[in-house]
């Protein structure tokens, strides 16, 4: 099924909402196109259809955008996060526009089961983060979406509406009041696992609260850095906790906005020496008043041949900007434990500013099962008991080395299962609500290994894009 103009239409609708919200059109467009590419990157022919919405776009551009957008497959996008942090009246409308964009991503190239699963989870994540609760729609609407397409691949409950019930209908919830420190800490405590992380964040909040009170009382202040180092394997919830920390710091009065800007090396380093300083400074400026989260930060100071000039330029600029904006900026750097130690030691300015390290441990089988169940509920799906038992069997057979994806692994399992469910229902003319919601054991097992390892682009991708896709992915529990 080739593109039918769905992406351009969804993109135009999203830009209308972005304009109302005061978001720069270029920023919203780039983010939206990255999300669409990340959702559709496994679909044959998707780059060509995606390029129709990007004047002058190339296949390389598609895969570069997909790498940038992967982090939003299970979490709110950067713009939506900013709208939520500022309690913008357009946050729900923007989330709904993103859900529609996820639906449009299913029209790029030849639809695959994985794309349907990706879109379902991504749309649900945007709606849930913005406070738009999902509703189960009528049986007739579901039956229509489950009819097979001309090429025999059932659109399923995902392709017609990206998130099935999640993206098809939503209810706008009245704007929520700004959350207090206690409420945000409560959200932290409700996260699955992360006991050590929770204790350290609570301790950090207590210290910063007292220091703020001492300052208000005119007492001397100790030099306490608010910047943090998060270490741990992929998918252990580092981005989720960073988002909560940004809100907590704002509630404490330490930050003026509380938004989270998530970047990696590619978004800080430019193609030529001298341009990196400008690029890094612009990124830091966008995070002013909130938290700048740098994933795999060690890539700035180390590589196959040691530190490079571009990475050093980015680090030097970052250190200067942290000093210039020390009263209204928090930086959180994240990555594997040992490389992060080398990163901090690579620059005296980093060592003096990052004094608190929080370790994120791998999730247990029980915790991963809870994460999988929560993700399914957020997307309006239900895993039957046999499916949960099958998931535990999968975990028992999965190697838990440093490359294990933790929460990301659970999300990948769900995405693949949603796609298989759509395929299973392809010939069911009028599926019941339970059939549309339930994930069966068979949905988790068929061709599982192949589905979970195909995280890179199709064979038509340039090798550099494929390599980059293997190295990066979104990180959400």
Short mmCIF file of C-alpha atoms in Angstrom, two decimals:
data_model
loop_
_atom_site.label_atom_id
_atom_site.label_comp_id
_atom_site.label_asym_id
_atom_site.label_seq_id
_atom_site.Cartn_x
_atom_site.Cartn_y
_atom_site.Cartn_z
CA UNK A 1 0.00 0.00 0.00
CA UNK A 2 1.74 3.12 -1.14
CA UNK A 3 1.43 6.51 0.36
CA UNK A 4 -1.94 8.19 -0.22
CA UNK A 5 -1.17 11.68 0.96
CA UNK A 6 -1.84 10.70 4.55
CA UNK A 7 1.46 11.99 5.89
CA UNK A 8 1.29 15.45 4.22
CA UNK A 9 -2.27 15.89 5.47
CA UNK A 10 -1.43 14.80 9.01
CA UNK A 11 1.67 16.99 8.98
CA UNK A 12 -0.33 20.04 7.87
CA UNK A 13 -2.88 19.48 10.62
CA UNK A 14 -0.13 19.16 13.21
CA UNK A 15 1.54 22.38 12.07
CA UNK A 16 -1.75 24.25 12.55
CA UNK A 17 -1.81 23.15 16.19
CA UNK A 18 1.90 23.94 16.59
CA UNK A 19 1.33 27.48 15.32
CA UNK A 20 -1.49 27.99 17.82
CA UNK A 21 0.81 26.75 20.57
CA UNK A 22 3.60 29.15 19.58
CA UNK A 23 5.93 26.39 18.37
CA UNK A 24 8.23 27.20 15.46
CA UNK A 25 6.99 25.46 12.32
CA UNK A 26 10.42 24.12 11.41
CA UNK A 27 10.81 22.56 14.86
CA UNK A 28 7.41 20.86 14.76
CA UNK A 29 7.92 19.69 11.17
CA UNK A 30 11.32 18.15 11.85
CA UNK A 31 10.05 16.36 14.93
CA UNK A 32 6.94 15.04 13.19
CA UNK A 33 8.87 13.75 10.19
CA UNK A 34 11.37 12.04 12.50
CA UNK A 35 8.57 10.29 14.37
CA UNK A 36 6.92 9.14 11.15
CA UNK A 37 10.22 7.80 9.82
CA UNK A 38 10.95 5.97 13.08
CA UNK A 39 7.57 4.26 12.97
CA UNK A 40 7.74 3.27 9.31
CA UNK A 41 11.44 2.48 8.91
CA UNK A 42 10.83 -1.29 8.60
CA UNK A 43 8.26 -0.87 5.79
CA UNK A 44 9.58 -1.56 2.27
CA UNK A 45 9.22 1.54 0.12
CA UNK A 46 8.68 3.86 3.08
CA UNK A 47 11.61 6.19 2.27
CA UNK A 48 10.16 7.06 -1.14
CA UNK A 49 6.72 7.85 0.29
CA UNK A 50 8.27 9.81 3.19
CA UNK A 51 10.35 11.85 0.77
CA UNK A 52 7.18 13.08 -0.93
CA UNK A 53 6.52 15.14 2.21
CA UNK A 54 10.13 16.37 2.34
CA UNK A 55 11.14 18.49 -0.66
CA UNK A 56 14.57 17.34 -1.77
CA UNK A 57 14.59 14.56 0.80
CA UNK A 58 16.78 11.48 0.24
CA UNK A 59 16.79 7.92 1.49
CA UNK A 60 19.66 8.86 3.79
CA UNK A 61 17.56 11.70 5.20
CA UNK A 62 14.79 9.21 5.95
CA UNK A 63 17.00 6.89 7.94
CA UNK A 64 18.75 9.76 9.74
CA UNK A 65 15.32 11.05 10.76
CA UNK A 66 14.30 7.56 11.89
CA UNK A 67 17.28 7.37 14.22
CA UNK A 68 16.34 10.72 15.77
CA UNK A 69 12.70 9.76 16.14
CA UNK A 70 13.12 6.35 17.73
CA UNK A 71 13.17 7.83 21.23
CA UNK A 72 9.55 8.96 20.74
CA UNK A 73 8.14 5.56 19.83
CA UNK A 74 7.32 5.00 23.48
CA UNK A 75 7.47 8.49 24.97
CA UNK A 76 6.11 12.00 24.33
CA UNK A 77 8.01 14.02 21.75
CA UNK A 78 10.19 16.97 22.73
CA UNK A 79 7.62 19.56 21.64
CA UNK A 80 4.80 17.77 23.43
CA UNK A 81 6.96 17.52 26.54
CA UNK A 82 7.50 21.27 26.42
CA UNK A 83 3.77 21.92 26.00
CA UNK A 84 3.01 19.63 28.95
CA UNK A 85 5.67 21.31 31.10
CA UNK A 86 4.16 24.74 30.41
CA UNK A 87 0.60 23.36 30.82
CA UNK A 88 -0.25 24.69 27.37
CA UNK A 89 -3.95 24.59 26.45
CA UNK A 90 -2.84 23.03 23.15
CA UNK A 91 -1.08 20.02 24.68
CA UNK A 92 -3.97 17.60 24.13
CA UNK A 93 -4.64 18.85 20.60
CA UNK A 94 -0.96 18.45 19.76
CA UNK A 95 -0.93 14.92 21.21
CA UNK A 96 -3.97 14.05 19.11
CA UNK A 97 -2.25 15.47 16.03
CA UNK A 98 0.77 13.28 16.79
CA UNK A 99 -1.52 10.26 17.11
CA UNK A 100 -2.95 11.04 13.68
CA UNK A 101 0.59 11.38 12.36
CA UNK A 102 1.34 7.91 13.74
CA UNK A 103 -1.67 6.65 11.83
CA UNK A 104 -0.38 8.30 8.65
CA UNK A 105 2.98 6.57 9.13
CA UNK A 106 1.15 3.28 8.48
CA UNK A 107 0.51 4.44 4.89
CA UNK A 108 4.21 4.78 4.06
CA UNK A 109 5.44 2.02 1.79
CA UNK A 110 4.11 -1.51 2.21
CA UNK A 111 2.56 -1.79 5.68
CA UNK A 112 4.11 -4.34 8.03
CA UNK A 113 2.96 -5.79 11.33
CA UNK A 114 5.82 -4.05 13.09
CA UNK A 115 4.76 -0.63 11.78
CA UNK A 116 1.24 -1.17 13.07
CA UNK A 117 2.60 -2.11 16.50
CA UNK A 118 5.02 0.82 16.56
CA UNK A 119 2.26 3.26 15.67
CA UNK A 120 -0.14 1.86 18.25
CA UNK A 121 2.29 2.22 21.14
CA UNK A 122 3.60 5.62 19.99
CA UNK A 123 0.13 7.13 19.61
CA UNK A 124 -0.93 5.85 23.01
CA UNK A 125 2.21 7.31 24.59
CA UNK A 126 1.50 10.79 23.19
CA UNK A 127 -2.16 10.77 24.26
CA UNK A 128 -1.44 9.41 27.72
CA UNK A 129 1.34 11.91 28.42
CA UNK A 130 -0.89 14.86 27.49
CA UNK A 131 -3.80 13.77 29.64
CA UNK A 132 -6.07 12.57 26.84
CA UNK A 133 -7.64 9.35 28.02
CA UNK A 134 -8.52 6.79 25.41
CA UNK A 135 -11.96 5.26 24.85
CA UNK A 136 -13.01 1.98 23.27
CA UNK A 137 -14.82 2.78 20.05
CA UNK A 138 -17.78 0.95 18.56
CA UNK A 139 -17.59 -2.54 17.10
CA UNK A 140 -18.43 -1.29 13.62
CA UNK A 141 -15.44 1.04 13.49
CA UNK A 142 -13.13 -1.74 14.59
CA UNK A 143 -14.58 -4.15 12.09
CA UNK A 144 -13.94 -1.71 9.27
CA UNK A 145 -10.33 -1.20 10.33
CA UNK A 146 -9.72 -4.94 10.48
CA UNK A 147 -10.73 -5.65 6.87
CA UNK A 148 -7.88 -6.90 4.70
CA UNK A 149 -6.35 -4.52 2.19
CA UNK A 150 -5.94 -5.21 -1.50
CA UNK A 151 -2.49 -6.66 -0.98
CA UNK A 152 -3.77 -9.10 1.62
CA UNK A 153 -2.22 -7.46 4.67
CA UNK A 154 -4.97 -6.60 7.11
CA UNK A 155 -4.84 -3.00 8.21
CA UNK A 156 -5.93 -4.26 11.60
CA UNK A 157 -6.81 -2.01 14.49
CA UNK A 158 -3.66 -0.03 13.84
CA UNK A 159 -3.35 1.09 10.23
CA UNK A 160 -6.71 2.82 10.10
CA UNK A 161 -6.11 4.73 13.28
CA UNK A 162 -2.52 3.98 14.24
CA UNK A 163 -3.41 3.14 17.79
CA UNK A 164 -6.63 1.29 17.16
CA UNK A 165 -8.98 2.40 19.87
CA UNK A 166 -6.32 4.65 21.36
CA UNK A 167 -5.94 6.99 18.41
CA UNK A 168 -9.47 6.71 17.08
CA UNK A 169 -11.20 8.38 19.99
CA UNK A 170 -9.98 10.53 22.83
CA UNK A 171 -11.52 12.76 25.41
CA UNK A 172 -9.97 16.10 26.26
CA UNK A 173 -9.31 16.39 29.95
CA UNK A 174 -9.45 19.89 31.48
CA UNK A 175 -6.06 21.50 31.99
CA UNK A 176 -4.40 20.13 35.08
CA UNK A 177 -2.98 22.42 37.76
CA UNK A 178 0.79 22.59 38.06
CA UNK A 179 1.96 19.54 39.98
CA UNK A 180 3.60 19.87 43.37
CA UNK A 181 6.87 18.27 44.42
CA UNK A 182 4.95 15.70 46.45
CA UNK A 183 2.77 14.75 43.47
CA UNK A 184 5.78 14.35 41.18
CA UNK A 185 7.64 12.29 43.77
CA UNK A 186 4.53 10.18 44.04
CA UNK A 187 4.66 9.53 40.29
CA UNK A 188 8.30 8.56 40.68
CA UNK A 189 7.45 6.14 43.48
CA UNK A 190 4.75 4.52 41.34
CA UNK A 191 7.25 3.57 38.63
CA UNK A 192 8.07 -0.11 38.41
CA UNK A 193 11.30 -1.06 40.21
CA UNK A 194 14.11 1.55 40.41
CA UNK A 195 14.37 1.38 44.21
CA UNK A 196 17.90 2.79 44.35
CA UNK A 197 17.02 5.55 41.90
CA UNK A 198 13.96 6.59 43.91
CA UNK A 199 15.96 6.83 47.13
CA UNK A 200 18.64 8.97 45.51
CA UNK A 201 16.15 11.35 43.88
CA UNK A 202 14.31 11.76 47.19
CA UNK A 203 17.65 12.52 48.88
CA UNK A 204 18.60 15.03 46.19
CA UNK A 205 15.23 16.77 46.51
CA UNK A 206 15.58 17.01 50.28
CA UNK A 207 19.02 18.59 49.98
CA UNK A 208 17.94 21.10 47.34
CA UNK A 209 14.79 22.01 49.27
CA UNK A 210 16.75 22.79 52.41
CA UNK A 211 19.32 24.81 50.47
CA UNK A 212 16.53 26.86 48.92
CA UNK A 213 15.06 27.55 52.36
CA UNK A 214 18.49 28.53 53.70
CA UNK A 215 18.93 30.98 50.84
CA UNK A 216 15.52 32.50 51.54
CA UNK A 217 16.50 32.85 55.20
CA UNK A 218 19.70 34.70 54.27
CA UNK A 219 22.00 31.90 55.41
CA UNK A 220 25.21 30.85 53.72
CA UNK A 221 24.81 28.32 50.93
CA UNK A 222 26.98 25.34 50.19
CA UNK A 223 28.01 24.80 46.61
CA UNK A 224 25.62 22.04 45.53
CA UNK A 225 25.47 21.04 41.90
CA UNK A 226 22.07 20.16 40.50
CA UNK A 227 23.48 18.38 37.46
CA UNK A 228 23.25 14.58 37.42
CA UNK A 229 24.87 11.53 35.87
CA UNK A 230 22.57 8.59 35.08
CA UNK A 231 24.34 5.28 34.48
CA UNK A 232 22.79 2.00 33.45
CA UNK A 233 21.94 -0.29 30.58
CA UNK A 234 19.45 0.66 27.87
CA UNK A 235 15.75 0.77 28.67
CA UNK A 236 16.12 1.16 32.44
CA UNK A 237 13.96 4.29 32.62
CA UNK A 238 16.61 7.01 32.57
CA UNK A 239 14.63 9.30 30.27
CA UNK A 240 11.42 8.76 32.23
CA UNK A 241 13.13 9.72 35.49
CA UNK A 242 14.84 12.70 33.84
CA UNK A 243 11.43 13.97 32.76
CA UNK A 244 10.15 13.72 36.34
CA UNK A 245 13.28 15.40 37.70
CA UNK A 246 12.70 18.37 35.38
CA UNK A 247 9.20 18.77 36.79
CA UNK A 248 10.41 18.39 40.37
CA UNK A 249 13.10 21.04 39.94
CA UNK A 250 10.54 23.41 38.49
CA UNK A 251 8.16 22.74 41.39
CA UNK A 252 11.03 23.50 43.78
CA UNK A 253 11.49 26.86 42.06
CA UNK A 254 14.93 25.94 40.75
CA UNK A 255 13.89 26.07 37.09
CA UNK A 256 11.60 28.55 35.35
CA UNK A 257 10.03 26.19 32.77
CA UNK A 258 10.79 22.57 33.56
CA UNK A 259 10.90 21.19 29.99
CA UNK A 260 13.10 18.26 29.04
CA UNK A 261 15.22 18.50 25.89
CA UNK A 262 16.71 15.13 24.94
CA UNK A 263 19.68 15.00 22.56
CA UNK A 264 22.63 12.85 21.58
CA UNK A 265 25.96 13.52 19.91
CA UNK A 266 24.44 14.01 16.45
CA UNK A 267 22.38 16.94 17.70
CA UNK A 268 25.35 18.69 19.33
CA UNK A 269 28.14 18.14 16.80
CA UNK A 270 28.18 19.86 13.39
CA UNK A 271 29.91 18.79 10.21
CA UNK A 272 32.71 21.34 10.40
CA UNK A 273 34.97 22.53 13.17
CA UNK A 274 33.75 25.87 14.48
CA UNK A 275 30.09 25.14 13.73
CA UNK A 276 29.78 22.73 16.64
CA UNK A 277 30.05 25.50 19.22
CA UNK A 278 27.14 27.34 17.64
CA UNK A 279 25.06 24.18 17.29
CA UNK A 280 25.65 23.14 20.90
CA UNK A 281 24.92 26.63 22.20
CA UNK A 282 21.60 26.66 20.32
CA UNK A 283 20.60 23.32 21.82
CA UNK A 284 21.48 24.51 25.32
CA UNK A 285 19.50 27.71 24.74
CA UNK A 286 16.43 25.63 23.86
CA UNK A 287 16.80 23.82 27.18
CA UNK A 288 17.23 27.00 29.25
CA UNK A 289 14.73 26.98 32.09
CA UNK A 290 14.60 23.18 32.04
CA UNK A 291 16.69 20.05 31.74
CA UNK A 292 19.07 19.12 28.92
CA UNK A 293 19.31 15.32 28.77
CA UNK A 294 22.31 14.03 26.80
CA UNK A 295 22.08 10.32 26.02
CA UNK A 296 25.27 8.33 25.39
CA UNK A 297 27.21 11.43 26.42
CA UNK A 298 30.49 9.50 26.41
CA UNK A 299 30.38 9.55 22.59
CA UNK A 300 31.48 13.19 22.81
CA UNK A 301 34.83 12.35 24.36
CA UNK A 302 35.69 8.87 23.15
CA UNK A 303 35.57 6.85 19.96
CA UNK A 304 37.44 4.16 18.15
CA UNK A 305 40.44 6.48 17.83
CA UNK A 306 39.98 8.50 21.01
CA UNK A 307 38.41 11.91 21.50
CA UNK A 308 37.88 14.00 18.38
CA UNK A 309 38.01 17.76 17.91
CA UNK A 310 34.28 18.03 17.27
CA UNK A 311 33.34 16.25 20.47
CA UNK A 312 35.81 18.29 22.51
CA UNK A 313 34.40 21.48 21.02
CA UNK A 314 30.89 20.40 22.05
CA UNK A 315 32.03 19.58 25.59
CA UNK A 316 33.91 22.86 25.98
CA UNK A 317 30.86 24.79 24.81
CA UNK A 318 28.59 22.78 27.10
CA UNK A 319 30.77 23.54 30.14
CA UNK A 320 30.73 27.26 29.33
CA UNK A 321 26.98 27.31 28.79
CA UNK A 322 26.41 25.43 32.06
CA UNK A 323 28.34 28.14 33.87
CA UNK A 324 26.61 31.02 32.07
CA UNK A 325 23.16 29.52 32.71
CA UNK A 326 23.88 27.93 36.09
CA UNK A 327 20.84 29.56 37.73
CA UNK A 328 18.26 28.21 35.26
CA UNK A 329 19.60 25.07 33.59
CA UNK A 330 20.15 21.48 34.68
CA UNK A 331 22.11 19.01 32.58
CA UNK A 332 21.71 15.25 32.94
CA UNK A 333 24.17 13.02 31.09
CA UNK A 334 23.48 9.31 30.64
CA UNK A 335 25.10 6.14 29.39
CA UNK A 336 26.81 2.89 30.33
CA UNK A 337 28.66 3.01 33.70
CA UNK A 338 32.31 2.63 32.67
CA UNK A 339 32.23 4.90 29.58
CA UNK A 340 30.47 7.57 31.65
CA UNK A 341 33.25 7.51 34.22
CA UNK A 342 35.75 8.17 31.43
CA UNK A 343 33.51 10.93 30.06
CA UNK A 344 33.39 12.82 33.35
CA UNK A 345 37.14 12.43 33.84
CA UNK A 346 37.89 13.73 30.32
CA UNK A 347 37.29 17.39 31.20
CA UNK A 348 37.94 19.14 34.55
CA UNK A 349 34.87 21.28 33.96
CA UNK A 350 32.69 18.19 33.79
CA UNK A 351 34.17 16.65 36.92
CA UNK A 352 33.44 19.78 38.96
CA UNK A 353 29.84 20.04 37.78
CA UNK A 354 28.71 16.40 37.82
CA UNK A 355 29.12 15.17 41.37
CA UNK A 356 25.99 13.07 41.77
CA UNK A 357 25.70 9.75 39.95
CA UNK A 358 22.51 7.68 40.02
CA UNK A 359 22.72 4.03 39.01
CA UNK A 360 19.83 2.39 37.16
CA UNK A 361 19.72 -1.36 37.67
CA UNK A 362 18.32 -3.94 35.26
CA UNK A 363 14.69 -4.91 35.76
CA UNK A 364 13.69 -8.29 37.19
CA UNK A 365 11.31 -10.65 35.36
CA UNK A 366 8.41 -9.52 37.57
CA UNK A 367 9.18 -5.87 36.89
CA UNK A 368 9.43 -6.42 33.13
CA UNK A 369 6.10 -8.23 33.19
CA UNK A 370 4.57 -5.26 35.03
CA UNK A 371 6.06 -2.91 32.43
CA UNK A 372 4.66 -4.96 29.56
CA UNK A 373 1.22 -5.03 31.19
CA UNK A 374 1.29 -1.26 31.77
CA UNK A 375 2.29 -0.53 28.19
CA UNK A 376 -0.50 -2.75 26.91
CA UNK A 377 -3.12 -1.09 29.11
CA UNK A 378 -1.97 2.36 28.00
CA UNK A 379 -2.54 1.32 24.38
CA UNK A 380 -5.94 -0.23 25.26
CA UNK A 381 -4.82 -3.84 24.90
CA UNK A 382 -5.03 -6.76 27.33
CA UNK A 383 -2.57 -9.60 27.64
CA UNK A 384 -4.37 -12.82 28.54
CA UNK A 385 -2.79 -14.99 31.29
CA UNK A 386 -1.27 -17.41 28.78
CA UNK A 387 0.39 -14.49 27.00
CA UNK A 388 1.98 -13.31 30.24
CA UNK A 389 3.22 -16.83 30.93
CA UNK A 390 4.71 -16.93 27.43
CA UNK A 391 6.44 -13.60 28.02
CA UNK A 392 8.08 -15.01 31.15
CA UNK A 393 9.31 -17.98 29.11
CA UNK A 394 10.77 -15.56 26.57
CA UNK A 395 12.56 -13.68 29.35
CA UNK A 396 13.98 -16.93 30.73
CA UNK A 397 15.53 -17.69 27.34
CA UNK A 398 16.88 -14.17 26.75
CA UNK A 399 20.51 -13.33 27.47
CA UNK A 400 20.82 -10.43 29.93
CA UNK A 401 24.10 -8.84 28.91
CA UNK A 402 24.86 -5.12 28.59
CA UNK A 403 22.95 -4.95 25.32
CA UNK A 404 19.67 -6.21 26.80
CA UNK A 405 16.97 -3.59 26.28
CA UNK A 406 15.07 -3.93 29.60
CA UNK A 407 11.92 -1.79 29.28
CA UNK A 408 12.67 -1.28 25.61
CA UNK A 409 12.65 -5.06 25.16
CA UNK A 410 9.16 -5.21 26.71
CA UNK A 411 7.99 -2.44 24.40
CA UNK A 412 9.41 -4.22 21.35
CA UNK A 413 7.60 -7.41 22.36
CA UNK A 414 4.31 -5.52 22.62
CA UNK A 415 4.81 -3.71 19.30
CA UNK A 416 5.47 -7.00 17.53
CA UNK A 417 2.51 -8.67 19.26
CA UNK A 418 0.12 -5.91 18.21
CA UNK A 419 1.20 -6.36 14.61
CA UNK A 420 0.70 -10.12 14.81
CA UNK A 421 -2.73 -9.63 16.35
CA UNK A 422 -3.68 -7.46 13.39
CA UNK A 423 -2.51 -10.20 11.03
CA UNK A 424 -4.39 -12.85 13.00
CA UNK A 425 -7.62 -10.86 12.66
CA UNK A 426 -7.14 -10.03 9.00
CA UNK A 427 -9.94 -12.34 7.83
CA UNK A 428 -12.34 -11.63 10.69
CA UNK A 429 -15.05 -9.44 9.17
CA UNK A 430 -16.52 -8.16 12.43
CA UNK A 431 -14.19 -8.87 15.37
CA UNK A 432 -15.59 -8.41 18.86
CA UNK A 433 -14.24 -5.83 21.27
CA UNK A 434 -12.48 -8.58 23.23
CA UNK A 435 -10.84 -9.92 20.06
CA UNK A 436 -9.59 -6.43 19.24
CA UNK A 437 -8.19 -5.88 22.73
CA UNK A 438 -6.74 -9.25 23.64
CA UNK A 439 -3.14 -10.24 22.96
CA UNK A 440 -2.84 -14.03 22.92
CA UNK A 441 0.17 -16.21 23.62
CA UNK A 442 0.53 -16.94 19.91
CA UNK A 443 0.90 -13.21 19.24
CA UNK A 444 4.10 -13.21 21.30
CA UNK A 445 5.81 -16.24 19.85
CA UNK A 446 5.56 -16.43 16.08
CA UNK A 447 8.84 -15.32 14.44
CA UNK A 448 9.67 -13.44 17.61
CA UNK A 449 13.45 -13.50 17.22
CA UNK A 450 13.30 -12.09 13.71
CA UNK A 451 10.85 -9.36 14.68
CA UNK A 452 12.83 -8.20 17.70
CA UNK A 453 16.19 -8.06 15.93
CA UNK A 454 14.96 -6.19 12.85
CA UNK A 455 15.41 -2.80 14.49
CA UNK A 456 17.43 -1.41 11.59
CA UNK A 457 16.32 -0.16 8.21
CA UNK A 458 15.50 -2.42 5.25
CA UNK A 459 18.28 -3.57 2.95
CA UNK A 460 17.82 -0.57 0.67
CA UNK A 461 19.24 1.71 3.39
CA UNK A 462 22.76 3.05 2.98
CA UNK A 463 25.16 1.22 5.28
CA UNK A 464 25.91 4.32 7.34
CA UNK A 465 22.25 4.82 8.12
CA UNK A 466 21.82 1.17 9.01
CA UNK A 467 24.84 1.27 11.31
CA UNK A 468 23.57 4.39 13.03
CA UNK A 469 20.15 2.82 13.51
CA UNK A 470 21.74 -0.16 15.26
CA UNK A 471 23.53 2.10 17.71
CA UNK A 472 20.61 4.26 18.77
CA UNK A 473 17.05 3.72 19.93
CA UNK A 474 14.50 5.35 22.21
CA UNK A 475 14.80 4.53 25.88
CA UNK A 476 11.58 4.27 27.83
CA UNK A 477 10.44 1.90 30.46
#
